[in-house]
GROMACS .gro file of N, CA and C in nm:
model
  408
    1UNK      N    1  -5.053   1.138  -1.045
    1UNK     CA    2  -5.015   1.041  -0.946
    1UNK      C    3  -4.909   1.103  -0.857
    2UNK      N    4  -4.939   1.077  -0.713
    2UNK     CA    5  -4.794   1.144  -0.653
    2UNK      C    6  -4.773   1.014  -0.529
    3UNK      N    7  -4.637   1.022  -0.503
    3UNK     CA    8  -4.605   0.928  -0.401
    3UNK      C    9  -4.496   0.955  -0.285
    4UNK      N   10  -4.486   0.899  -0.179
    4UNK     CA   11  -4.369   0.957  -0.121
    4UNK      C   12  -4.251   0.887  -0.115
    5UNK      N   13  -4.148   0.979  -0.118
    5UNK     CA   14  -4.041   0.906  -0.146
    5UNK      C   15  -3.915   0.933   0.014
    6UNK      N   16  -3.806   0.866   0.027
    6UNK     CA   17  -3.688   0.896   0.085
    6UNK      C   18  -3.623   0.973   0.029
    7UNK      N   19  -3.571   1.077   0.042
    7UNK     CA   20  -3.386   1.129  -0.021
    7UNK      C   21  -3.301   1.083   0.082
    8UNK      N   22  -3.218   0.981   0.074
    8UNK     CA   23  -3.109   1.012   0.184
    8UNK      C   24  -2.975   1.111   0.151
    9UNK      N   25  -2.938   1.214   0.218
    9UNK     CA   26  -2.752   1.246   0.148
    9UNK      C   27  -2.724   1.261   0.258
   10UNK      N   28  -2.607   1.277   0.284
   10UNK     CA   29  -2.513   1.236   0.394
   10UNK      C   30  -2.581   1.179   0.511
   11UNK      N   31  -2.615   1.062   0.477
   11UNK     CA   32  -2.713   1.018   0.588
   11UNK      C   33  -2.852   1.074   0.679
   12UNK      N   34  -2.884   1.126   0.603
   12UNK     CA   35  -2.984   1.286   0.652
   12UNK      C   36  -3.093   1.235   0.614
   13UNK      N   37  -3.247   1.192   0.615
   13UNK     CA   38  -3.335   1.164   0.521
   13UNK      C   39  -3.429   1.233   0.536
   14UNK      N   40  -3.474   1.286   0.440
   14UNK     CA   41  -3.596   1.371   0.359
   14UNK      C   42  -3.704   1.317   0.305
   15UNK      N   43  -3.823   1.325   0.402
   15UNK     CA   44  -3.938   1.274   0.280
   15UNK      C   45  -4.012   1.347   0.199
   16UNK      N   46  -4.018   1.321   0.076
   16UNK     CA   47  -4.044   1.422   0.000
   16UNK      C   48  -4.176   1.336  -0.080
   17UNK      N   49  -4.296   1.415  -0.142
   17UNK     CA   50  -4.415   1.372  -0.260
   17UNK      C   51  -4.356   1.426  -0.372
   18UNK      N   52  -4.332   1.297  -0.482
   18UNK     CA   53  -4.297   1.309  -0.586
   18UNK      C   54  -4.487   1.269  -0.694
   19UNK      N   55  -4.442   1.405  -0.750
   19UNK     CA   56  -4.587   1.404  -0.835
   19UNK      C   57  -4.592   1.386  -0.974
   20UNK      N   58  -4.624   1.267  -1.070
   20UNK     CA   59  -4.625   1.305  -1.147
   20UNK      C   60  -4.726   1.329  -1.240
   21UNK      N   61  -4.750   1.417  -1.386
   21UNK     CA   62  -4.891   1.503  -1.435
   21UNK      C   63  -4.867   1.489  -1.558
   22UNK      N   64  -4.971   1.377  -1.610
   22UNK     CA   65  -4.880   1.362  -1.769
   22UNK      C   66  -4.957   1.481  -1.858
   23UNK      N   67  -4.856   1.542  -1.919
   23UNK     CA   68  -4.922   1.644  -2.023
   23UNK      C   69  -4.971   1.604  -2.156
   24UNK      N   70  -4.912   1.498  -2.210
   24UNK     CA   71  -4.924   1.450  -2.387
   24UNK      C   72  -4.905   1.270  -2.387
   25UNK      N   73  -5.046   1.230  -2.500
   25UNK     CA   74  -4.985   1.095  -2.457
   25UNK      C   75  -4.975   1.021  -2.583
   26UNK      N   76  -4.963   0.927  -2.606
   26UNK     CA   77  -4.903   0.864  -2.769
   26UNK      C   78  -5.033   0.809  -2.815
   27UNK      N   79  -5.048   0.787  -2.926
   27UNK     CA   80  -5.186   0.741  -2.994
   27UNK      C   81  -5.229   0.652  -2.895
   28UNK      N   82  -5.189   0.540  -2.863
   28UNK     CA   83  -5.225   0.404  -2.845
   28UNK      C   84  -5.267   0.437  -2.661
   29UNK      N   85  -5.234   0.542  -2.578
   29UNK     CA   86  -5.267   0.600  -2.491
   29UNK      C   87  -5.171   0.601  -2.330
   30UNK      N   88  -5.053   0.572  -2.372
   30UNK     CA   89  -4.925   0.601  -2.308
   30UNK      C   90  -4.867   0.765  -2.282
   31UNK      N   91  -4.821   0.765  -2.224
   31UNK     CA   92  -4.773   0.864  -2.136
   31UNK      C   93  -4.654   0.873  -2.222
   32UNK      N   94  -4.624   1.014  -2.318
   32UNK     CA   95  -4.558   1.066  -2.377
   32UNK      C   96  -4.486   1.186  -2.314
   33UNK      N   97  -4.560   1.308  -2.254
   33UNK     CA   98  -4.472   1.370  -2.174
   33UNK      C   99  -4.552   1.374  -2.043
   34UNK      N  100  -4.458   1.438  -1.929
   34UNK     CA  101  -4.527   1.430  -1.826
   34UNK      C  102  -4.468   1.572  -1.729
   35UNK      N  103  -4.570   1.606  -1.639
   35UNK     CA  104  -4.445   1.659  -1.529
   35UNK      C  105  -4.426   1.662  -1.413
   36UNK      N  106  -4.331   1.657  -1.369
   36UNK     CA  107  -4.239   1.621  -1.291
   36UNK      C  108  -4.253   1.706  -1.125
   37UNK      N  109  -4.309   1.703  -1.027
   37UNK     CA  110  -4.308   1.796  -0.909
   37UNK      C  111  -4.243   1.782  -0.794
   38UNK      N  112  -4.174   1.825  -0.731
   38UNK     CA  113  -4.142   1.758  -0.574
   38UNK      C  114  -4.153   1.869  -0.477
   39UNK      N  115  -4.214   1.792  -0.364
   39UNK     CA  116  -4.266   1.902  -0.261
   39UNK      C  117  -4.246   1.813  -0.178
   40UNK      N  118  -4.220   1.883  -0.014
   40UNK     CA  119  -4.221   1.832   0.086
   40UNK      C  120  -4.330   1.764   0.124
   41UNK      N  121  -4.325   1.595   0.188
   41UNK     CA  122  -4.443   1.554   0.195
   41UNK      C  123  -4.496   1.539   0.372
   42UNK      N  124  -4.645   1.561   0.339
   42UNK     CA  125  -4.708   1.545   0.485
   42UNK      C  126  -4.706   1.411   0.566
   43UNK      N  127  -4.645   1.333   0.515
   43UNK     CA  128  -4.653   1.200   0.616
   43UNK      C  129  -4.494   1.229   0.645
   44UNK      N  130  -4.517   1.082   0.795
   44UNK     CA  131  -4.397   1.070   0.832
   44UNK      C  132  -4.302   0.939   0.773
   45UNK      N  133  -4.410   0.895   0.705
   45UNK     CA  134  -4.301   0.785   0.617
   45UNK      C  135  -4.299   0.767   0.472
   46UNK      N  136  -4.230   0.703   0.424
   46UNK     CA  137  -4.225   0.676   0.249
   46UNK      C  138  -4.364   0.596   0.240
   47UNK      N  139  -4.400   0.589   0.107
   47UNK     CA  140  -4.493   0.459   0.064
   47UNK      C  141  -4.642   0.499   0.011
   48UNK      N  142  -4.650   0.655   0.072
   48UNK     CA  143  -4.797   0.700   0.060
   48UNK      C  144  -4.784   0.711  -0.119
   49UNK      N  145  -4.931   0.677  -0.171
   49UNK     CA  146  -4.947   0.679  -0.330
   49UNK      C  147  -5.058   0.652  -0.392
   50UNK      N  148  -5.079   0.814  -0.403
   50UNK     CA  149  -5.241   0.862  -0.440
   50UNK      C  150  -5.256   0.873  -0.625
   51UNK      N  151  -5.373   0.873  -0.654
   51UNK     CA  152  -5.399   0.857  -0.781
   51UNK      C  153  -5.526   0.966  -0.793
   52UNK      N  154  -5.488   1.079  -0.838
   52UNK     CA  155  -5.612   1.132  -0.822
   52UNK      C  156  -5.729   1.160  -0.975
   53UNK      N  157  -5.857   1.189  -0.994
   53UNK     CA  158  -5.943   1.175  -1.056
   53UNK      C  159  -5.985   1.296  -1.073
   54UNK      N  160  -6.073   1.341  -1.166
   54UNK     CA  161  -6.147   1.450  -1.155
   54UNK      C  162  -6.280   1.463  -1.133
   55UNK      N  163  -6.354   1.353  -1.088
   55UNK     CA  164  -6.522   1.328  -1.035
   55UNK      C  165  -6.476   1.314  -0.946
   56UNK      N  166  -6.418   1.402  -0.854
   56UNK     CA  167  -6.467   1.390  -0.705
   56UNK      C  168  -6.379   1.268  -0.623
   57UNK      N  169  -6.328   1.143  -0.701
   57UNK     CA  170  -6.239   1.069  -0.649
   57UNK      C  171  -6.091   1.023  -0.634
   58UNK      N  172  -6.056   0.940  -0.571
   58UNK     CA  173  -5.902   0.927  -0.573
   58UNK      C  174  -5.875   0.777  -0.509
   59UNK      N  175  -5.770   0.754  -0.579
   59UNK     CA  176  -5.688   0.613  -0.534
   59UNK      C  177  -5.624   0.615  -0.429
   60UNK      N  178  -5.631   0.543  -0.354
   60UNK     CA  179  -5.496   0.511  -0.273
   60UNK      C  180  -5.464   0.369  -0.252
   61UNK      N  181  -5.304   0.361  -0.227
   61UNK     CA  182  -5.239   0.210  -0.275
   61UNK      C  183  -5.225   0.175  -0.140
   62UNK      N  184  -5.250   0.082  -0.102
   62UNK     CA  185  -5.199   0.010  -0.020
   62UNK      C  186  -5.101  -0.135  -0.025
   63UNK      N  187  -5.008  -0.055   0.042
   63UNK     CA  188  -4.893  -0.134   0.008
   63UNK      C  189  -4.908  -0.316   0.050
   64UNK      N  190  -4.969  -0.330   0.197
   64UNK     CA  191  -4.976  -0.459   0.267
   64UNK      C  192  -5.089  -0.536   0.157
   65UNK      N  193  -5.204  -0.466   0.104
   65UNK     CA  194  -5.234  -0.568   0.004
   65UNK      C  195  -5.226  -0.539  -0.183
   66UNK      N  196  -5.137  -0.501  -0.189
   66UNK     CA  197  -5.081  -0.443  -0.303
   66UNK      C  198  -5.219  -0.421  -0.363
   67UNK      N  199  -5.339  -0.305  -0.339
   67UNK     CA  200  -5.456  -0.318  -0.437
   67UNK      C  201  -5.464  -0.168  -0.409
   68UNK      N  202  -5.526  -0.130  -0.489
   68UNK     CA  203  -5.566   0.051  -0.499
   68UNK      C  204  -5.708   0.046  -0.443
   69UNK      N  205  -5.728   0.131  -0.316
   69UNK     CA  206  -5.882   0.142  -0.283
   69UNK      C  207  -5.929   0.263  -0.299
   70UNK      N  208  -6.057   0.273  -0.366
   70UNK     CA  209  -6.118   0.460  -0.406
   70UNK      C  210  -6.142   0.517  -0.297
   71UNK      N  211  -6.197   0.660  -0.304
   71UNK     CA  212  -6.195   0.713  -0.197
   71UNK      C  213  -6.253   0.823  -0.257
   72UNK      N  214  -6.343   0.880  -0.171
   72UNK     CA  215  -6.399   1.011  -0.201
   72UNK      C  216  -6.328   1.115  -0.136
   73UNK      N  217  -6.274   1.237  -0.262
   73UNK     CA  218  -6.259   1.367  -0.188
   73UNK      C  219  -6.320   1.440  -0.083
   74UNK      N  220  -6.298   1.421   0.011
   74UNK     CA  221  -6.419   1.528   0.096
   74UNK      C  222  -6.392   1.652   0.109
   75UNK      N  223  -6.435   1.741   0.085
   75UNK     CA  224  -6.450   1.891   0.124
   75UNK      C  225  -6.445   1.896   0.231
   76UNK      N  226  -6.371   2.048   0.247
   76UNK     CA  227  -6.348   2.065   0.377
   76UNK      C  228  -6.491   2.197   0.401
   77UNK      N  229  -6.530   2.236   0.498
   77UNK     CA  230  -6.593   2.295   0.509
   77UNK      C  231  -6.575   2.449   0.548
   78UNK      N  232  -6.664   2.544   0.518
   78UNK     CA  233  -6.588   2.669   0.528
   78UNK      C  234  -6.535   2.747   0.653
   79UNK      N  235  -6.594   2.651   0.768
   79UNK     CA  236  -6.483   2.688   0.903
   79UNK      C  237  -6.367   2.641   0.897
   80UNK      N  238  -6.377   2.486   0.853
   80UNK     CA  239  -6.217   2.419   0.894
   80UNK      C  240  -6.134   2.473   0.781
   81UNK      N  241  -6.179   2.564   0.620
   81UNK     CA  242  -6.091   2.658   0.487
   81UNK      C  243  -6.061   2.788   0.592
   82UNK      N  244  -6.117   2.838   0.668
   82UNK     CA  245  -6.079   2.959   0.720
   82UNK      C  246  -5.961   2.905   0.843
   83UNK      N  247  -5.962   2.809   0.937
   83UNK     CA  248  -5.880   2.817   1.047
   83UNK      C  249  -5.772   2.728   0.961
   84UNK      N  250  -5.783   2.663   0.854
   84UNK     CA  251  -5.653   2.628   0.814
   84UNK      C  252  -5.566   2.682   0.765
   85UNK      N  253  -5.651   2.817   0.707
   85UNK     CA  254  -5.562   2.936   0.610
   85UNK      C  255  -5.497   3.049   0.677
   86UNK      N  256  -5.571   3.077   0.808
   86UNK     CA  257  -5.584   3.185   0.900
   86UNK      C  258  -5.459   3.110   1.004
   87UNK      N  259  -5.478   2.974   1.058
   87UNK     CA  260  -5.325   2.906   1.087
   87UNK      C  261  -5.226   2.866   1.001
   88UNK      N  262  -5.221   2.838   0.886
   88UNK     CA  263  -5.071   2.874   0.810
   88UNK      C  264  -5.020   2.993   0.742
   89UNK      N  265  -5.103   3.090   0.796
   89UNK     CA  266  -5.078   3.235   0.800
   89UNK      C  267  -4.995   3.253   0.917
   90UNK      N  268  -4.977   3.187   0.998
   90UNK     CA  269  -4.907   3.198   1.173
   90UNK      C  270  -5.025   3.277   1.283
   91UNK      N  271  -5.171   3.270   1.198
   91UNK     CA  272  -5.231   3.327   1.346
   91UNK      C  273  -5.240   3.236   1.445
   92UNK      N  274  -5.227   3.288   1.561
   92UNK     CA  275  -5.273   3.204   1.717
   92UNK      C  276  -5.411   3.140   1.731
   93UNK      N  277  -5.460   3.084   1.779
   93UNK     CA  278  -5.576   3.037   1.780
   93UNK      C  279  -5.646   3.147   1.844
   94UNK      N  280  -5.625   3.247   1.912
   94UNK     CA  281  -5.677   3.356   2.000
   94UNK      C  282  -5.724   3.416   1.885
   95UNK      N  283  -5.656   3.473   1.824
   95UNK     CA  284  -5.653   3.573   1.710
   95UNK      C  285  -5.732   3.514   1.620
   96UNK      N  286  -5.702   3.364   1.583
   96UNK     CA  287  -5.839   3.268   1.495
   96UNK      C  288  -5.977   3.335   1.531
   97UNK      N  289  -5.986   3.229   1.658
   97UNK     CA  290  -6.128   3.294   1.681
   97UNK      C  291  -6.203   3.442   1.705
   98UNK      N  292  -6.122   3.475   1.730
   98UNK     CA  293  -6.147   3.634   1.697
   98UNK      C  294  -6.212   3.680   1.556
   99UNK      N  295  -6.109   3.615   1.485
   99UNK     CA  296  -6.124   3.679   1.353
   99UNK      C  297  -6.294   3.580   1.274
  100UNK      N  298  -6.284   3.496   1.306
  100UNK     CA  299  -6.407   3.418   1.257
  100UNK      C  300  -6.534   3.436   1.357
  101UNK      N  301  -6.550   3.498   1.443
  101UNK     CA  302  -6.655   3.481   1.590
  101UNK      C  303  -6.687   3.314   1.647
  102UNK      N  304  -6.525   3.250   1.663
  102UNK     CA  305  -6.592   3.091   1.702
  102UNK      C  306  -6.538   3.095   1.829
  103UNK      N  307  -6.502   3.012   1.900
  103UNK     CA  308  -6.499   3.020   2.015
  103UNK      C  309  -6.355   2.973   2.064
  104UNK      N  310  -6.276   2.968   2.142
  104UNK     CA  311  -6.111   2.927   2.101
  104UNK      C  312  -6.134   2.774   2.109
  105UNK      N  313  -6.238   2.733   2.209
  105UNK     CA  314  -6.217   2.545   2.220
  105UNK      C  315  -6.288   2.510   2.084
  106UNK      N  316  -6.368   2.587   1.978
  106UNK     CA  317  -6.424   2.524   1.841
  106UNK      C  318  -6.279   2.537   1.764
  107UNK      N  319  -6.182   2.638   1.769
  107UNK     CA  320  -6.113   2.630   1.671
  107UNK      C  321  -5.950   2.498   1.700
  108UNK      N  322  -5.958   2.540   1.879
  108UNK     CA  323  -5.869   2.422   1.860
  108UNK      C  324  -5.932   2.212   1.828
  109UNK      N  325  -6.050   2.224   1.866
  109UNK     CA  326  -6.092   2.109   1.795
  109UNK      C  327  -6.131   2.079   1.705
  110UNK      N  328  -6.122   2.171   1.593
  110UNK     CA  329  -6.146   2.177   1.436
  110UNK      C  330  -6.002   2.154   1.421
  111UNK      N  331  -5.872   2.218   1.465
  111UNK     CA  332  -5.766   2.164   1.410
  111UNK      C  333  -5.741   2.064   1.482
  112UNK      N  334  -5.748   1.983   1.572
  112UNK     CA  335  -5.757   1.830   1.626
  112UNK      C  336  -5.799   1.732   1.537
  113UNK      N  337  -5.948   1.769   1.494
  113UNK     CA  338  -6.027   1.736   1.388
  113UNK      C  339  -5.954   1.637   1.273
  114UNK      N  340  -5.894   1.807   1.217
  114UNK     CA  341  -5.829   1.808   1.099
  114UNK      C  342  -5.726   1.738   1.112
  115UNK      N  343  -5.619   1.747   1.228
  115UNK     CA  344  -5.520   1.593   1.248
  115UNK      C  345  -5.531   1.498   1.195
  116UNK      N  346  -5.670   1.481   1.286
  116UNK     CA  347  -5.678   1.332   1.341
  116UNK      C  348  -5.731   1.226   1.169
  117UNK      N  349  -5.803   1.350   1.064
  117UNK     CA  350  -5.851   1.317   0.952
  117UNK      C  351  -5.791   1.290   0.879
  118UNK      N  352  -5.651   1.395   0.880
  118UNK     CA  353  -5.542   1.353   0.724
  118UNK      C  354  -5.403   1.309   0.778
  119UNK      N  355  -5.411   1.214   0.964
  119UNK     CA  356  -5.310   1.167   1.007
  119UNK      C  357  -5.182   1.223   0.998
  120UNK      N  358  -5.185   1.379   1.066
  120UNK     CA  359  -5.119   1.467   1.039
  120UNK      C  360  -5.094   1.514   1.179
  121UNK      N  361  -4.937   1.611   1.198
  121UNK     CA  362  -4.893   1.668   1.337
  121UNK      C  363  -4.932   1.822   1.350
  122UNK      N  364  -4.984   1.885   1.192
  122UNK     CA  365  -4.908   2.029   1.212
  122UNK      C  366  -5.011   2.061   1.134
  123UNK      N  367  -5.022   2.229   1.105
  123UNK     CA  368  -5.074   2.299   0.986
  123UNK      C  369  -5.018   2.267   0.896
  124UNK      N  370  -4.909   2.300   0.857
  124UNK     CA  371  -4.851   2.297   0.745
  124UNK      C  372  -4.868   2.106   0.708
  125UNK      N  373  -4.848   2.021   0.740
  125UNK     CA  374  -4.871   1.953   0.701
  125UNK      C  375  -4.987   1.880   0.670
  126UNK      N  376  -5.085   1.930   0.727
  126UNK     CA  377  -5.238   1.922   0.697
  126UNK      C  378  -5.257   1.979   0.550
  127UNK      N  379  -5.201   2.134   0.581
  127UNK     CA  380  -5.210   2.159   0.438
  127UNK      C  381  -5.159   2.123   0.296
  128UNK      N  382  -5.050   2.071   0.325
  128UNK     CA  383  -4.926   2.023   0.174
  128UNK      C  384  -5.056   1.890   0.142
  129UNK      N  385  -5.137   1.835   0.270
  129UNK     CA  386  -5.199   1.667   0.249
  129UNK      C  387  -5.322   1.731   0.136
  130UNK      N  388  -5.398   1.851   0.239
  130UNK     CA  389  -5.487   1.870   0.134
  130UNK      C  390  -5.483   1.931   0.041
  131UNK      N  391  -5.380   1.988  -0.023
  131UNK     CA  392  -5.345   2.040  -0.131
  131UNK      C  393  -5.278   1.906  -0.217
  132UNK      N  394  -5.238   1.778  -0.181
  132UNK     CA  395  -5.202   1.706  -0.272
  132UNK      C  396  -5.304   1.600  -0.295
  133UNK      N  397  -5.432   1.638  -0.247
  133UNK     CA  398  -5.542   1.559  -0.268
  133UNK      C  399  -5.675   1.660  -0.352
  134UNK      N  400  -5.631   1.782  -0.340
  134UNK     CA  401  -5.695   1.853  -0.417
  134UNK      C  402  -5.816   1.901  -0.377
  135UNK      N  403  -5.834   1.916  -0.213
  135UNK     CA  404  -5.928   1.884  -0.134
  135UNK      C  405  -6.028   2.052  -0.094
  136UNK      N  406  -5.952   2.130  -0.134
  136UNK     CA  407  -5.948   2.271  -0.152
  136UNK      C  408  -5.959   2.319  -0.245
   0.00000   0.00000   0.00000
């Protein structure tokens, strides 16, 4: 399960995905140990809180009707795994398409794409989303 949280310190605030991964659980099927992750998170606000599965699905909570709705993992496909890896490497989109033979307007609207999909501003935050959805 991971969720996002606030840090405030000296008035400063940080949003951060707090993850947690239970390792061991008590007979009766409680959560005995667990662990503990924090990573910078890809949204711009607190509240996000995913539940993820290993068939392929995942939870997400929505807060306005307090209910968990499923959701299928989607794969990303092996153009949009190359220009996401090849841009949080710091290549240019010039140098992208170069390196893949696509064209510069396919690679900047594959990362538009990819925005507009995991409601995201940046590479890097595209990536922390699909790496905390397991999407890769």
């Amino acid at each position: 399960m991971g969720y996002d949280i606030d840090l405030i310190r000296n008035k400063k605030k940080t949003l951060l995905n707090h993850k947690l991964t239970p390792l061991a659980f008590t007979s009766n099927g409680q959560v005995w140990i667990a662990l503990c992750a924090i990573s910078p998170s890809a949204h711009k606000e607190s509240g996000h809180v995913l539940m993820l599965h290993t068939n392929g699905t995942y939870y997400e909570y929505d807060l306005l009707c307090h209910d968990w709705g499923k959701k299928e993992i989607k794969r990303l496909n092996e153009t949009e795994q190359e220009i996401l890896l090849l841009s949080a490497r710091g290549y240019t989109v010039e140098e992208i398409a170069k390196q893949i033979c696509k064209s510069v307007n396919t690679i900047k609207t594959t990362k538009r794409n990819l925005f507009k999909r995991f409601e995201t501003e940046s590479i890097m935050n595209t990536w922390v989303d699909i790496m905390n959805r397991r999407q890769i």
